[in-house]
mmCIF file of C-alpha atoms and ligand atoms in Angstrom:
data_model
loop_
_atom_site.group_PDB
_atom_site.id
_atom_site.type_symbol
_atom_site.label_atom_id
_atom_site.label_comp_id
_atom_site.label_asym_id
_atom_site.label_seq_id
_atom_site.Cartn_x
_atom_site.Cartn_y
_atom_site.Cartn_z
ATOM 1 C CA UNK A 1 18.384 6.994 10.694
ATOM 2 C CA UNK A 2 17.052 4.521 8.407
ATOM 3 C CA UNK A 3 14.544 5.910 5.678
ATOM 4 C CA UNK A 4 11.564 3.673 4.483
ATOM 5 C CA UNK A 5 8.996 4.654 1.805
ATOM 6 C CA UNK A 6 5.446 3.349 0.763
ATOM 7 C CA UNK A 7 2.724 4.731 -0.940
ATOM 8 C CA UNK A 8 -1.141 3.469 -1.380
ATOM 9 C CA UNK A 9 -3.045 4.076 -4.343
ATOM 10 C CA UNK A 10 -6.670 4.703 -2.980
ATOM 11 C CA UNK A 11 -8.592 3.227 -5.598
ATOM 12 C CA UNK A 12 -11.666 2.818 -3.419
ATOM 13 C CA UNK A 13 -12.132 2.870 -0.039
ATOM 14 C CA UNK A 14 -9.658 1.082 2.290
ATOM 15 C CA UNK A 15 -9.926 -1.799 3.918
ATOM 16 C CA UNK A 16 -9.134 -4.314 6.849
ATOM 17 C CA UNK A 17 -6.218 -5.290 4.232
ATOM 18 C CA UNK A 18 -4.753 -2.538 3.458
ATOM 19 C CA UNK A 19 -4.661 -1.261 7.511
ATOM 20 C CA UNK A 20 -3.484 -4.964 8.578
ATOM 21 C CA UNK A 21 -0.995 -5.122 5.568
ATOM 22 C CA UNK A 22 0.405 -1.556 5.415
ATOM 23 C CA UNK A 23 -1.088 0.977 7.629
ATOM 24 C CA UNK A 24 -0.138 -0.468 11.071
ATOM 25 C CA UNK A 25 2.970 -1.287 10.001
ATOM 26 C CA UNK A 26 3.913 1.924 8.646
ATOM 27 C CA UNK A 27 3.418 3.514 12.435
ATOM 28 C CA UNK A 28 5.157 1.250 14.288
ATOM 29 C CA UNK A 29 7.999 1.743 11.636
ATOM 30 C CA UNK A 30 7.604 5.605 12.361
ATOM 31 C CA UNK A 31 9.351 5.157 15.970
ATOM 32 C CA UNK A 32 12.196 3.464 13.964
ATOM 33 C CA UNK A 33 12.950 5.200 10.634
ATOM 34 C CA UNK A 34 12.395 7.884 8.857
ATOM 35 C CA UNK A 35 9.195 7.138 7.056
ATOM 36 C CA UNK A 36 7.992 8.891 3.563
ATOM 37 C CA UNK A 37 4.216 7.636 3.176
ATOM 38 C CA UNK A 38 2.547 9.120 0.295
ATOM 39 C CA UNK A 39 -1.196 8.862 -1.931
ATOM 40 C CA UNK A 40 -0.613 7.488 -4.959
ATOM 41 C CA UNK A 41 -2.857 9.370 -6.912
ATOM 42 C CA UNK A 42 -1.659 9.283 -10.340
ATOM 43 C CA UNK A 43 -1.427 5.583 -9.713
ATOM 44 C CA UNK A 44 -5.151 5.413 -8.785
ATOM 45 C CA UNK A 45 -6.295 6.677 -12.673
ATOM 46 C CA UNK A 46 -4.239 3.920 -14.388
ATOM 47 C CA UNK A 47 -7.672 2.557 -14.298
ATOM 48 C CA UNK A 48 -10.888 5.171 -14.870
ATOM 49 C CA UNK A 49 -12.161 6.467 -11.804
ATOM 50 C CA UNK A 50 -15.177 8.530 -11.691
ATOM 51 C CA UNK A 51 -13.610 12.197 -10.325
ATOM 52 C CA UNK A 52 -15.941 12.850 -7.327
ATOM 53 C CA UNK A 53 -15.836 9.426 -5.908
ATOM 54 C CA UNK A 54 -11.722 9.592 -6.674
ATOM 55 C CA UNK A 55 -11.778 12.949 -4.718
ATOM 56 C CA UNK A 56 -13.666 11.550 -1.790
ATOM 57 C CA UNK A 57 -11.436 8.115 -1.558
ATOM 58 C CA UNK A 58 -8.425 10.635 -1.729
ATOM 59 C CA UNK A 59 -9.535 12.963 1.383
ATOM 60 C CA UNK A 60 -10.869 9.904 3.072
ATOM 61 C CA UNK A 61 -7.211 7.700 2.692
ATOM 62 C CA UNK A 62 -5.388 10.991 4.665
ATOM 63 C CA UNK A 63 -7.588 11.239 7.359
ATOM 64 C CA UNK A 64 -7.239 7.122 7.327
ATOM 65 C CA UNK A 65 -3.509 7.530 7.861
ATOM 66 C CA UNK A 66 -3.540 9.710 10.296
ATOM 67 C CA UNK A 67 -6.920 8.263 12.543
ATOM 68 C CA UNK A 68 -4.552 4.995 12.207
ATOM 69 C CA UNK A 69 -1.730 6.807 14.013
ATOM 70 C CA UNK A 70 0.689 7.875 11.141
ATOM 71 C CA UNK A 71 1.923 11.285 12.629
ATOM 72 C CA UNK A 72 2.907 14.171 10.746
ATOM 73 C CA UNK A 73 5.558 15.717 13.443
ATOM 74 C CA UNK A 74 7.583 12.489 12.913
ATOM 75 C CA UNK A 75 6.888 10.891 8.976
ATOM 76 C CA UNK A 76 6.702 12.607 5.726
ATOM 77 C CA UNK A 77 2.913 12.341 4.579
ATOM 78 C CA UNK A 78 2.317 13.501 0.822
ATOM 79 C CA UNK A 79 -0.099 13.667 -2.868
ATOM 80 C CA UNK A 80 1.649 12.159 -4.802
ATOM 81 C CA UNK A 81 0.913 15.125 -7.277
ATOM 82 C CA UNK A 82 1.851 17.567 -5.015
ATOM 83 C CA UNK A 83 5.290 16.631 -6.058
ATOM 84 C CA UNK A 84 5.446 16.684 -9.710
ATOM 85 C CA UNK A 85 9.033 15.669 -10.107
ATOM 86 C CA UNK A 86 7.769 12.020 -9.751
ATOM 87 C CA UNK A 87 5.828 12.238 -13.757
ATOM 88 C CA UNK A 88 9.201 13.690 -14.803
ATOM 89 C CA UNK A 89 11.744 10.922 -12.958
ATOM 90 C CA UNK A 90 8.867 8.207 -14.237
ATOM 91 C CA UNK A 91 9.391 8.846 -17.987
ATOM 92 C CA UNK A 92 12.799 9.304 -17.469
ATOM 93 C CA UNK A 93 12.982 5.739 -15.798
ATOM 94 C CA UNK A 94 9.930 4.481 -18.274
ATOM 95 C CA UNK A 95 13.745 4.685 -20.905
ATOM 96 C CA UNK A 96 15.483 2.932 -18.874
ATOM 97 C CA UNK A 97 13.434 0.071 -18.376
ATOM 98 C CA UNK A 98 12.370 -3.212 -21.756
ATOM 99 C CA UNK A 99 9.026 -3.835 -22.499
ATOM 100 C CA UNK A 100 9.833 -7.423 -21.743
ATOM 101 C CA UNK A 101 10.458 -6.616 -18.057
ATOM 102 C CA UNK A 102 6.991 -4.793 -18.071
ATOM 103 C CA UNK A 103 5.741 -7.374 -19.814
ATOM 104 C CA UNK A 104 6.839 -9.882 -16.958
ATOM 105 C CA UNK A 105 4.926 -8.136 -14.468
ATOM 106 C CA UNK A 106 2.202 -10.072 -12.838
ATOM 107 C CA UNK A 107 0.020 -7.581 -12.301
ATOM 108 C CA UNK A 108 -0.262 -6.593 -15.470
ATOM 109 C CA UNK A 109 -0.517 -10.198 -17.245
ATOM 110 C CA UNK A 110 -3.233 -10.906 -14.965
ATOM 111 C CA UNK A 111 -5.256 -7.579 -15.396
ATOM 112 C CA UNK A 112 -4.582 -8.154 -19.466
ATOM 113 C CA UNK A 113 -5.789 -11.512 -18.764
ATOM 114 C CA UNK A 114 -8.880 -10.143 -17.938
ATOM 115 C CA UNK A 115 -9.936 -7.371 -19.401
ATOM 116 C CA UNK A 116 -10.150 -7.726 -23.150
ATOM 117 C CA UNK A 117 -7.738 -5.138 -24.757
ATOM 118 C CA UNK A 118 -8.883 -2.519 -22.670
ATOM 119 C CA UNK A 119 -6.160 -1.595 -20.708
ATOM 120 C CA UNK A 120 -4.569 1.832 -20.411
ATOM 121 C CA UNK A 121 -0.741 2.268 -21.630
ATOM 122 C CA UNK A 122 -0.684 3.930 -17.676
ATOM 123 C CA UNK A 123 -1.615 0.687 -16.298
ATOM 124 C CA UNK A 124 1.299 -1.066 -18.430
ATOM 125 C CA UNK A 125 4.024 1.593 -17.071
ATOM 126 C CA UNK A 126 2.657 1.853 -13.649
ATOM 127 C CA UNK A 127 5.899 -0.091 -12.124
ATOM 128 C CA UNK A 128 8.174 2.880 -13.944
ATOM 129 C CA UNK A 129 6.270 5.661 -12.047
ATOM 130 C CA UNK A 130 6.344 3.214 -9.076
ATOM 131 C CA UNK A 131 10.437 3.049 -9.287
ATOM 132 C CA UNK A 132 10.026 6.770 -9.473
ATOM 133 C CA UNK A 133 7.933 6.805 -6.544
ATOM 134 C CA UNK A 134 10.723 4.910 -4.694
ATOM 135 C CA UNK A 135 14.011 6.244 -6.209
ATOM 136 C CA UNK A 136 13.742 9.435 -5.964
ATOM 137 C CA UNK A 137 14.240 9.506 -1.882
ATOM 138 C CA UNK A 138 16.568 6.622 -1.603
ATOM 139 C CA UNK A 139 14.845 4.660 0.845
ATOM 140 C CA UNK A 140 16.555 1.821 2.946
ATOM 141 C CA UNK A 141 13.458 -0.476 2.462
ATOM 142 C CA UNK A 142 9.884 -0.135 0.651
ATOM 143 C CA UNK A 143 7.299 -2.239 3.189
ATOM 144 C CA UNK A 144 4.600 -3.597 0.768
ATOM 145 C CA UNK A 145 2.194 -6.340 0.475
ATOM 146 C CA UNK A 146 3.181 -9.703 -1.224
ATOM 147 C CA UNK A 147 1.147 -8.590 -4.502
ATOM 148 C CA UNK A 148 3.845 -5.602 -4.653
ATOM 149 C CA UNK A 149 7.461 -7.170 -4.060
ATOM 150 C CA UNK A 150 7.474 -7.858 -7.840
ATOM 151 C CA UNK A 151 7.780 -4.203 -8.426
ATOM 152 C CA UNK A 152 9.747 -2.936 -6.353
ATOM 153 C CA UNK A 153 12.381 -5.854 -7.545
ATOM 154 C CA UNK A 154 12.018 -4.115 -10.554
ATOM 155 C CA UNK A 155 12.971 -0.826 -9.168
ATOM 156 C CA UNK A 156 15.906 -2.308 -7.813
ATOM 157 C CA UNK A 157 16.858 -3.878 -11.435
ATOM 158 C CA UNK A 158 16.072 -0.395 -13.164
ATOM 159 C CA UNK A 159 18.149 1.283 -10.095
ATOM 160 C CA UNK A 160 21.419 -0.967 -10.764
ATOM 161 C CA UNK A 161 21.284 0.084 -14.773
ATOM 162 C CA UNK A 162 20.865 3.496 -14.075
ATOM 163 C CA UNK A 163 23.734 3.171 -11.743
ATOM 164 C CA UNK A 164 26.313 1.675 -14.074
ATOM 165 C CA UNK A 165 25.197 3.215 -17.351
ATOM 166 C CA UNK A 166 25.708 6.496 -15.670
ATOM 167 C CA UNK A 167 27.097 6.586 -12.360
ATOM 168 C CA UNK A 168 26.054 5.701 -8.920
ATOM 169 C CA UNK A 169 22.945 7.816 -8.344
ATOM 170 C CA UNK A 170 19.811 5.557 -6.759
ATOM 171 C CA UNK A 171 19.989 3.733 -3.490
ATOM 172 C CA UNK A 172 19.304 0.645 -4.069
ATOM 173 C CA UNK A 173 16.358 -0.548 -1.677
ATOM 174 C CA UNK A 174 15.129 -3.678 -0.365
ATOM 175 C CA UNK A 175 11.189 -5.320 -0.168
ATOM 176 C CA UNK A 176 10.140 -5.443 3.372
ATOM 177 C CA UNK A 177 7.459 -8.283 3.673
ATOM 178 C CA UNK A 178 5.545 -8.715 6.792
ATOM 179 C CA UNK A 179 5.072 -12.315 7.984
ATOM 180 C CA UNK A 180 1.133 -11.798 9.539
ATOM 181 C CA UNK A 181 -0.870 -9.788 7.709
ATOM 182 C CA UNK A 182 1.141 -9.870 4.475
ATOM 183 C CA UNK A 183 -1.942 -11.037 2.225
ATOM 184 C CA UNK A 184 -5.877 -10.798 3.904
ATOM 185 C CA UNK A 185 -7.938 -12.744 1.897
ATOM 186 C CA UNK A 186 -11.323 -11.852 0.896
ATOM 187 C CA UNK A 187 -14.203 -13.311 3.334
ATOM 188 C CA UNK A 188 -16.109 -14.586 0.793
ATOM 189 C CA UNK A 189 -13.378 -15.452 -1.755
ATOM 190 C CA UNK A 190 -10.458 -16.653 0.900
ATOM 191 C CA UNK A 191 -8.319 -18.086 -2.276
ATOM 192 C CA UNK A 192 -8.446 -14.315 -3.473
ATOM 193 C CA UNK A 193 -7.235 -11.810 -2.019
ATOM 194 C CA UNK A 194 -9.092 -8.583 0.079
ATOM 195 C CA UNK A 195 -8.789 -5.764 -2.407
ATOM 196 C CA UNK A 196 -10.934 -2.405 -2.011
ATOM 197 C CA UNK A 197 -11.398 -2.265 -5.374
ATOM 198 C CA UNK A 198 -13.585 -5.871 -5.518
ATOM 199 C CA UNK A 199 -16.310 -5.606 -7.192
ATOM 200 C CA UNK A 200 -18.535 -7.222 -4.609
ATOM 201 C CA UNK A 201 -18.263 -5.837 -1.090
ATOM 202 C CA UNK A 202 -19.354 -9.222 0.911
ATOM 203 C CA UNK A 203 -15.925 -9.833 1.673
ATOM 204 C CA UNK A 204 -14.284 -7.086 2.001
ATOM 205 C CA UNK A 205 -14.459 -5.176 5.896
ATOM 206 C CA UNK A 206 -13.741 -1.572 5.075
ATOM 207 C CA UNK A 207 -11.943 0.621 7.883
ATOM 208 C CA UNK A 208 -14.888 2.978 7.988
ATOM 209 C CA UNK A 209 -18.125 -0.363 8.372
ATOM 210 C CA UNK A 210 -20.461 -0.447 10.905
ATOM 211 C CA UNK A 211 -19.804 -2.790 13.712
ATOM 212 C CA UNK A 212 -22.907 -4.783 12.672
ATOM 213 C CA UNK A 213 -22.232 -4.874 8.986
ATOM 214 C CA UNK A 214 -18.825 -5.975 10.366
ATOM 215 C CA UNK A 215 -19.971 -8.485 11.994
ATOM 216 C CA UNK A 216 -22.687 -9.612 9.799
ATOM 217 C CA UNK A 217 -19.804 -9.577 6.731
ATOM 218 C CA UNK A 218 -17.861 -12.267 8.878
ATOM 219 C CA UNK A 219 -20.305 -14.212 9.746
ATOM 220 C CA UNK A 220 -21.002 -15.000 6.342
ATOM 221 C CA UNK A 221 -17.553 -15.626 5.524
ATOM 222 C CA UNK A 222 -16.778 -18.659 3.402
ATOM 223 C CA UNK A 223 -15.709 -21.974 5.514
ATOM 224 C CA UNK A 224 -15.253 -25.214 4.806
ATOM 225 C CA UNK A 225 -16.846 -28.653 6.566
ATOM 226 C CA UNK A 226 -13.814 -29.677 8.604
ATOM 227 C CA UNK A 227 -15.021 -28.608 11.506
ATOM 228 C CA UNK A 228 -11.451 -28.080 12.835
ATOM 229 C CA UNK A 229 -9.776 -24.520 13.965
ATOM 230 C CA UNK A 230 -6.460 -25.341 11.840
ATOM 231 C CA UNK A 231 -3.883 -23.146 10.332
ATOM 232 C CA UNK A 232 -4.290 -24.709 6.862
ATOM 233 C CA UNK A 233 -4.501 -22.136 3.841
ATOM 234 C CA UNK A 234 -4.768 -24.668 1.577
ATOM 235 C CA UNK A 235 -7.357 -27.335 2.277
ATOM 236 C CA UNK A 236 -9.211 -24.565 4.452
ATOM 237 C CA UNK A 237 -8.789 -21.218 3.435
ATOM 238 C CA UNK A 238 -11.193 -19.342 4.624
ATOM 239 C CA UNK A 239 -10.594 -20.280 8.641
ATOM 240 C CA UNK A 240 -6.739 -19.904 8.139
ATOM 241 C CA UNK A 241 -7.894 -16.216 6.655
ATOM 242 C CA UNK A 242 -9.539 -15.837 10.243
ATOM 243 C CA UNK A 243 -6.946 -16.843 12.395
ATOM 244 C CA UNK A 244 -4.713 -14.742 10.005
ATOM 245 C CA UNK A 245 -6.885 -11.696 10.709
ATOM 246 C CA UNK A 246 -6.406 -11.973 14.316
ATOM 247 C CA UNK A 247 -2.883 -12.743 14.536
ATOM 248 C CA UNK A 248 -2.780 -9.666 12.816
ATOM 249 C CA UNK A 249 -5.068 -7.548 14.629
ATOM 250 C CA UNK A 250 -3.520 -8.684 18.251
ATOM 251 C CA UNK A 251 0.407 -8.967 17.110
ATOM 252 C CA UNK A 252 -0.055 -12.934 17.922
ATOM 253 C CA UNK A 253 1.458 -15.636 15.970
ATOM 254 C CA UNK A 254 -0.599 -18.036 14.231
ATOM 255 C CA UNK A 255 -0.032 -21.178 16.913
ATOM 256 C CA UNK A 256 -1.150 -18.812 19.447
ATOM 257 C CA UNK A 257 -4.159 -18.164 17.895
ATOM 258 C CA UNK A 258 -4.691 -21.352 16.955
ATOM 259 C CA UNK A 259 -4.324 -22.403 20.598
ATOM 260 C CA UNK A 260 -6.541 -19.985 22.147
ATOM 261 C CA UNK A 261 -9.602 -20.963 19.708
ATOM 262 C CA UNK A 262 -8.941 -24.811 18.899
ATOM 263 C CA UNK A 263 -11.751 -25.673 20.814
ATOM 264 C CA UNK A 264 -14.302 -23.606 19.359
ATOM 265 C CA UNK A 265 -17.321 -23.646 17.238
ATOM 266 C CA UNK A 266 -17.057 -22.098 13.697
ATOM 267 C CA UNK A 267 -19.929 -19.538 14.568
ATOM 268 C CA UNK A 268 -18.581 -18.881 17.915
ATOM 269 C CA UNK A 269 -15.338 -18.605 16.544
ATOM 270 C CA UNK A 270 -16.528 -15.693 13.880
ATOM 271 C CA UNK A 271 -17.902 -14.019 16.700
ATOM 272 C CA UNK A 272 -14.622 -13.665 18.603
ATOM 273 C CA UNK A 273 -13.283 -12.307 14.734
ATOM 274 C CA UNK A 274 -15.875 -10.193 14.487
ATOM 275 C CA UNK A 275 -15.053 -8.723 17.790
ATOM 276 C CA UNK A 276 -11.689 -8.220 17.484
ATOM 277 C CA UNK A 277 -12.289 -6.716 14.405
ATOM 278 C CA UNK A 278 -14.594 -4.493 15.444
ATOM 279 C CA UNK A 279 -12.691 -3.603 18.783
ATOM 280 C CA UNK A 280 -9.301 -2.689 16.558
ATOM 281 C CA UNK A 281 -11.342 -0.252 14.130
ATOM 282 C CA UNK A 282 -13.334 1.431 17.104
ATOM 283 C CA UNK A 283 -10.743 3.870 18.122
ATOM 284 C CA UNK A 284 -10.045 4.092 14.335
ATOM 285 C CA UNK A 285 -13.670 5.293 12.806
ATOM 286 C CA UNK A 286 -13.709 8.065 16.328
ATOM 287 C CA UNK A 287 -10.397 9.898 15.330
ATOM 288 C CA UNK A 288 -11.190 9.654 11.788
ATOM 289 C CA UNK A 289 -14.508 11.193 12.515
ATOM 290 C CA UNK A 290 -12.426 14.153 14.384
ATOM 291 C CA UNK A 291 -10.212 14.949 11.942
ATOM 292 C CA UNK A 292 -12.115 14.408 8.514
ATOM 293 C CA UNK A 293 -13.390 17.879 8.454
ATOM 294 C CA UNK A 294 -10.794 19.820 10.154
ATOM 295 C CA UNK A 295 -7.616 22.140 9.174
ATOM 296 C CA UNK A 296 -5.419 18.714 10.484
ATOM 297 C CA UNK A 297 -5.470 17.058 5.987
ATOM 298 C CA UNK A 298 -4.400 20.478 4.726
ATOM 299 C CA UNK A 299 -1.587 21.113 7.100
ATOM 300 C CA UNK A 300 -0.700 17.689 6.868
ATOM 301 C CA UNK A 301 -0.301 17.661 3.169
ATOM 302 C CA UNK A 302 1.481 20.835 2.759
ATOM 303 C CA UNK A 303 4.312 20.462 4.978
ATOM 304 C CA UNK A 304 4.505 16.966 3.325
ATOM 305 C CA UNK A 305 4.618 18.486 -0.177
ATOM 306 C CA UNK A 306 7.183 20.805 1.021
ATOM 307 C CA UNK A 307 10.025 18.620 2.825
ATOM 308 C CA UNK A 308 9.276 16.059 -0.200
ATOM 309 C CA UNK A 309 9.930 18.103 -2.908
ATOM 310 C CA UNK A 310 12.391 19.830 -1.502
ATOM 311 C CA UNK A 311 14.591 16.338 -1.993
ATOM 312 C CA UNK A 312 12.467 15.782 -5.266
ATOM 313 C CA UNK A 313 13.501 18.726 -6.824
ATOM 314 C CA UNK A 314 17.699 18.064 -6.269
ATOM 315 C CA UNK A 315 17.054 14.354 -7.266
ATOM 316 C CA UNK A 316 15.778 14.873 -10.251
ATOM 317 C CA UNK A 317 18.626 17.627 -10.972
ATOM 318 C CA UNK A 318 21.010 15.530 -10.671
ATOM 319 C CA UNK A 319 19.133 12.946 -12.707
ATOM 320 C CA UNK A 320 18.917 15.092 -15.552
ATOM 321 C CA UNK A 321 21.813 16.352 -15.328
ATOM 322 C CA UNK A 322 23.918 12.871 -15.229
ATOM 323 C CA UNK A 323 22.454 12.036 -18.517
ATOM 324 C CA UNK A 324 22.908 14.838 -20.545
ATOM 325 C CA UNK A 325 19.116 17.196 -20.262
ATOM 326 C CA UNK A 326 20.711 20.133 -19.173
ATOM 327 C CA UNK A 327 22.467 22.982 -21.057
ATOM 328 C CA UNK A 328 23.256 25.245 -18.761
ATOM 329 C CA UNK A 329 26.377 24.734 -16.843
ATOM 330 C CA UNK A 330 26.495 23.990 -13.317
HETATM 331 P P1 ATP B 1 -6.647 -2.537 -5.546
HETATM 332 O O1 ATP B 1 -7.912 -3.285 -5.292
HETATM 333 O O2 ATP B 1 -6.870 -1.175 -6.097
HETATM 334 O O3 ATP B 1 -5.590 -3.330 -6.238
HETATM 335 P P2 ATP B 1 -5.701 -3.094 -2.889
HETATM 336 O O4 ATP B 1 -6.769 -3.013 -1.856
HETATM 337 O O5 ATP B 1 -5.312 -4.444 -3.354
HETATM 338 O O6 ATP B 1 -6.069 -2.196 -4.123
HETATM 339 P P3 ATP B 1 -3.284 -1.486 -2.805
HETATM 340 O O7 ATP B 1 -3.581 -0.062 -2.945
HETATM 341 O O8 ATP B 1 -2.777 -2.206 -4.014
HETATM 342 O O9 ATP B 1 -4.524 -2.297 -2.240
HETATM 343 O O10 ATP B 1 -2.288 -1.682 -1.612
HETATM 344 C C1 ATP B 1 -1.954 -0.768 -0.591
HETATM 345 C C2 ATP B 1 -1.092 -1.470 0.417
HETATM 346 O O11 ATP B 1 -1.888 -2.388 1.148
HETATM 347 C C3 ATP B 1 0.051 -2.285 -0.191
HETATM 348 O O12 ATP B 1 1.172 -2.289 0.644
HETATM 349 C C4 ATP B 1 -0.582 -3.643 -0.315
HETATM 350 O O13 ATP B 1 0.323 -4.676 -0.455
HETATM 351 C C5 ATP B 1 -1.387 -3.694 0.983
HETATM 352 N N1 ATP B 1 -2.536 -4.581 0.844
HETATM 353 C C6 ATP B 1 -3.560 -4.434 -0.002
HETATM 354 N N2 ATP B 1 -4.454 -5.428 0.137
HETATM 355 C C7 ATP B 1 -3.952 -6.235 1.084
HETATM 356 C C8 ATP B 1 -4.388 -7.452 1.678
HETATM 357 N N3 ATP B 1 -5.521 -8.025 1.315
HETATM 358 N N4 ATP B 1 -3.626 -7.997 2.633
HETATM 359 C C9 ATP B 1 -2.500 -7.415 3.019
HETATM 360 N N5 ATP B 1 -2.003 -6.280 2.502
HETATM 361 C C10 ATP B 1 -2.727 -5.688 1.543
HETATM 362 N N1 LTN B 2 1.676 0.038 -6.413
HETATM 363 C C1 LTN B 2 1.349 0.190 -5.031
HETATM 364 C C2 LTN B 2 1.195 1.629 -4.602
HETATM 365 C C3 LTN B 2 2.458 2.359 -4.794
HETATM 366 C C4 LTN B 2 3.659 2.195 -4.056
HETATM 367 C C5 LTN B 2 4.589 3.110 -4.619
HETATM 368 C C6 LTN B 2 4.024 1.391 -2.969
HETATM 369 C C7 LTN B 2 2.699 3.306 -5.741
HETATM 370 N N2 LTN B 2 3.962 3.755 -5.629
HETATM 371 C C8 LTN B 2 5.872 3.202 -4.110
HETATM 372 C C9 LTN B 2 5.318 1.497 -2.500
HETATM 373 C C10 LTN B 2 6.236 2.398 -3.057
HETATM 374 C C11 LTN B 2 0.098 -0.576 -4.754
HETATM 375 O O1 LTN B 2 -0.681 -0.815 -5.609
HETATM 376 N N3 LTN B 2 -0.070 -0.916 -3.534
#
């Protein structure tokens, strides 16, 4: 069997993105492969987050996985900090990697971009604790969003040079992009994309709104004066982001979609969205509310923790080992 890894780094609450882009992908891929799904956690303090809120976002993103169907009989579903081998690998990969390739990173230049010299040096070597992240269970493929294929092309680059400067160690794995669904735009901002931490929440849907602010959040959403259902992200953005979200939703393709609502109004239109929204996080919002006070996290995490570092542990043995850490014979 195939193994596949991905993490999420709950920075804030999630959202319609991060289920459409990740999430529902990651349980369909259960049937298939054997899936590693972890919480980024260290990932989520590259920027400050206040430590109750962080605490709640943390609980909140487990019972998320597993009210959106991720099962813990059949993936592995782990902290990130439960398994403290990933720090160690991180650094060890941090010296194995040139600041110019960190410097290339998009993420980064766009964050330093913005925020006047006040970056953390954890925000500039998150992709190192990211290869980490991936490396250390040699995973076939790493499904991510667009916004992430950068690093994990990295990973592969910082793989091969740990390969031949020591010997073949990492598996070297492969981006898996989804077609629908890869990049929800924000429904106020549809050039930018849906991101829980935004500082505005107009348009962002969260998996845990109300139907009504749900559907009061799309209505609003940004349009244009064509007047025309088209797929066109560029000269309309913000109705290609709608059709987008329902393809996604539904498992349609975009000229389906586009077929089904050609004909329609722009406010009648958001109303269907809104619906389908609303109809796909139902089922969602009732099993979370089941299981976000019961035994279901804890179990969950700890027989995660265990079949994760169990592999954790031997990587990074051998990891040390192959480069010369170790003094005691073996
Ligand atoms: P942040 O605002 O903290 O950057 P984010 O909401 O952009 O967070 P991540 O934690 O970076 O989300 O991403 C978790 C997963 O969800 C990744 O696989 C990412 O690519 C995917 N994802 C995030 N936002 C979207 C989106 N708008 N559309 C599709 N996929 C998304
Ligand atoms: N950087 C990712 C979260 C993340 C991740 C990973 C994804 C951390 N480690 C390993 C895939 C594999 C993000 O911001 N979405």
């Amino acid at each position: 069997m195939k193994r596949m890894l991905s993490g999420i780094k709950p920075s804030g609450e999630l959202t319609l993105g991060n289920y459409l882009g990740a999430l529902k992908r990651f349980v369909t891929y259960q049937e298939e492969y054997d899936m590693f799904v972890f919480i980024a956690n260290l990932h989520c303090i590259t920027i400050y987050q206040d430590p109750t809120q962080l605490k709640s976002y943390l609980k909140n993103a487990v019972a998320l996985y597993l009210a959106c169907g991720l099962d813990p009989d059949r993936s592995t579903i782990f902290l990130q900090t439960d398994v403290p081998e990933h720090a160690q690998l991180g650094f060890i990969l941090s010296c194995n990697t040139y600041l110019g390739e960190l410097n290339r990173m998009t993420q980064y230049k766009d964050k330093a971009a913005s925020s006047e010299g006040a970056l953390s040096v954890g925000f500039y070597t998150y992709p190192t604790l990211m290869a980490a992240d991936i490396l250390m269970y040699d995973p076939d493929f790493v499904p991510v969003g667009d916004d992430q294929k950068q690093h994990v092309e990295l990973t592969r680059d910082i793989a091969e040079r740990f390969n031949n400067r020591y010997s073949p160690t990492f598996n070297i794995p492969e981006p898996l992009i989804a077609k629908t669904g890869a990049r929800i735009m924000s429904l106020s901002e549809p050039t930018k994309k849906m991101s829980k931490s935004d500082v505005s929440d107009k348009g962002v849907i969260y998996l845990l709104d109300e139907p009504n602010i749900i559907r009061k959040k799309v209505r609003s959403a940004t349009t244009d004066s064509c007047a025309a259902i088209n797929f066109d992200p560029q000269n309309q953005p913000g109705i290609s982001n709608l059709i987008q979200i329902v393809a996604a939703c539904q498992d349609r393709s975009i000229e389906d979609v586009v077929a089904t609502y050609k004909d329609y109004q722009y406010g009648a239109f958001k109303d269907a969205v809104a619906t389908i929204i609303i109809d796909t996080l139902t089922p969602i919002q009732a099993r979370y509310k089941e299981i976000i006070n019961s035994e279901l996290l804890e179990q969950t995490l700890m027989k995660g923790k265990e079949k994760a570092q169990h592999i954790a542990r031997r990587k990074l043995e051998k990891v040390q080992r192959k480069i010369g850490l170790e003094i005691k014979k073996k």
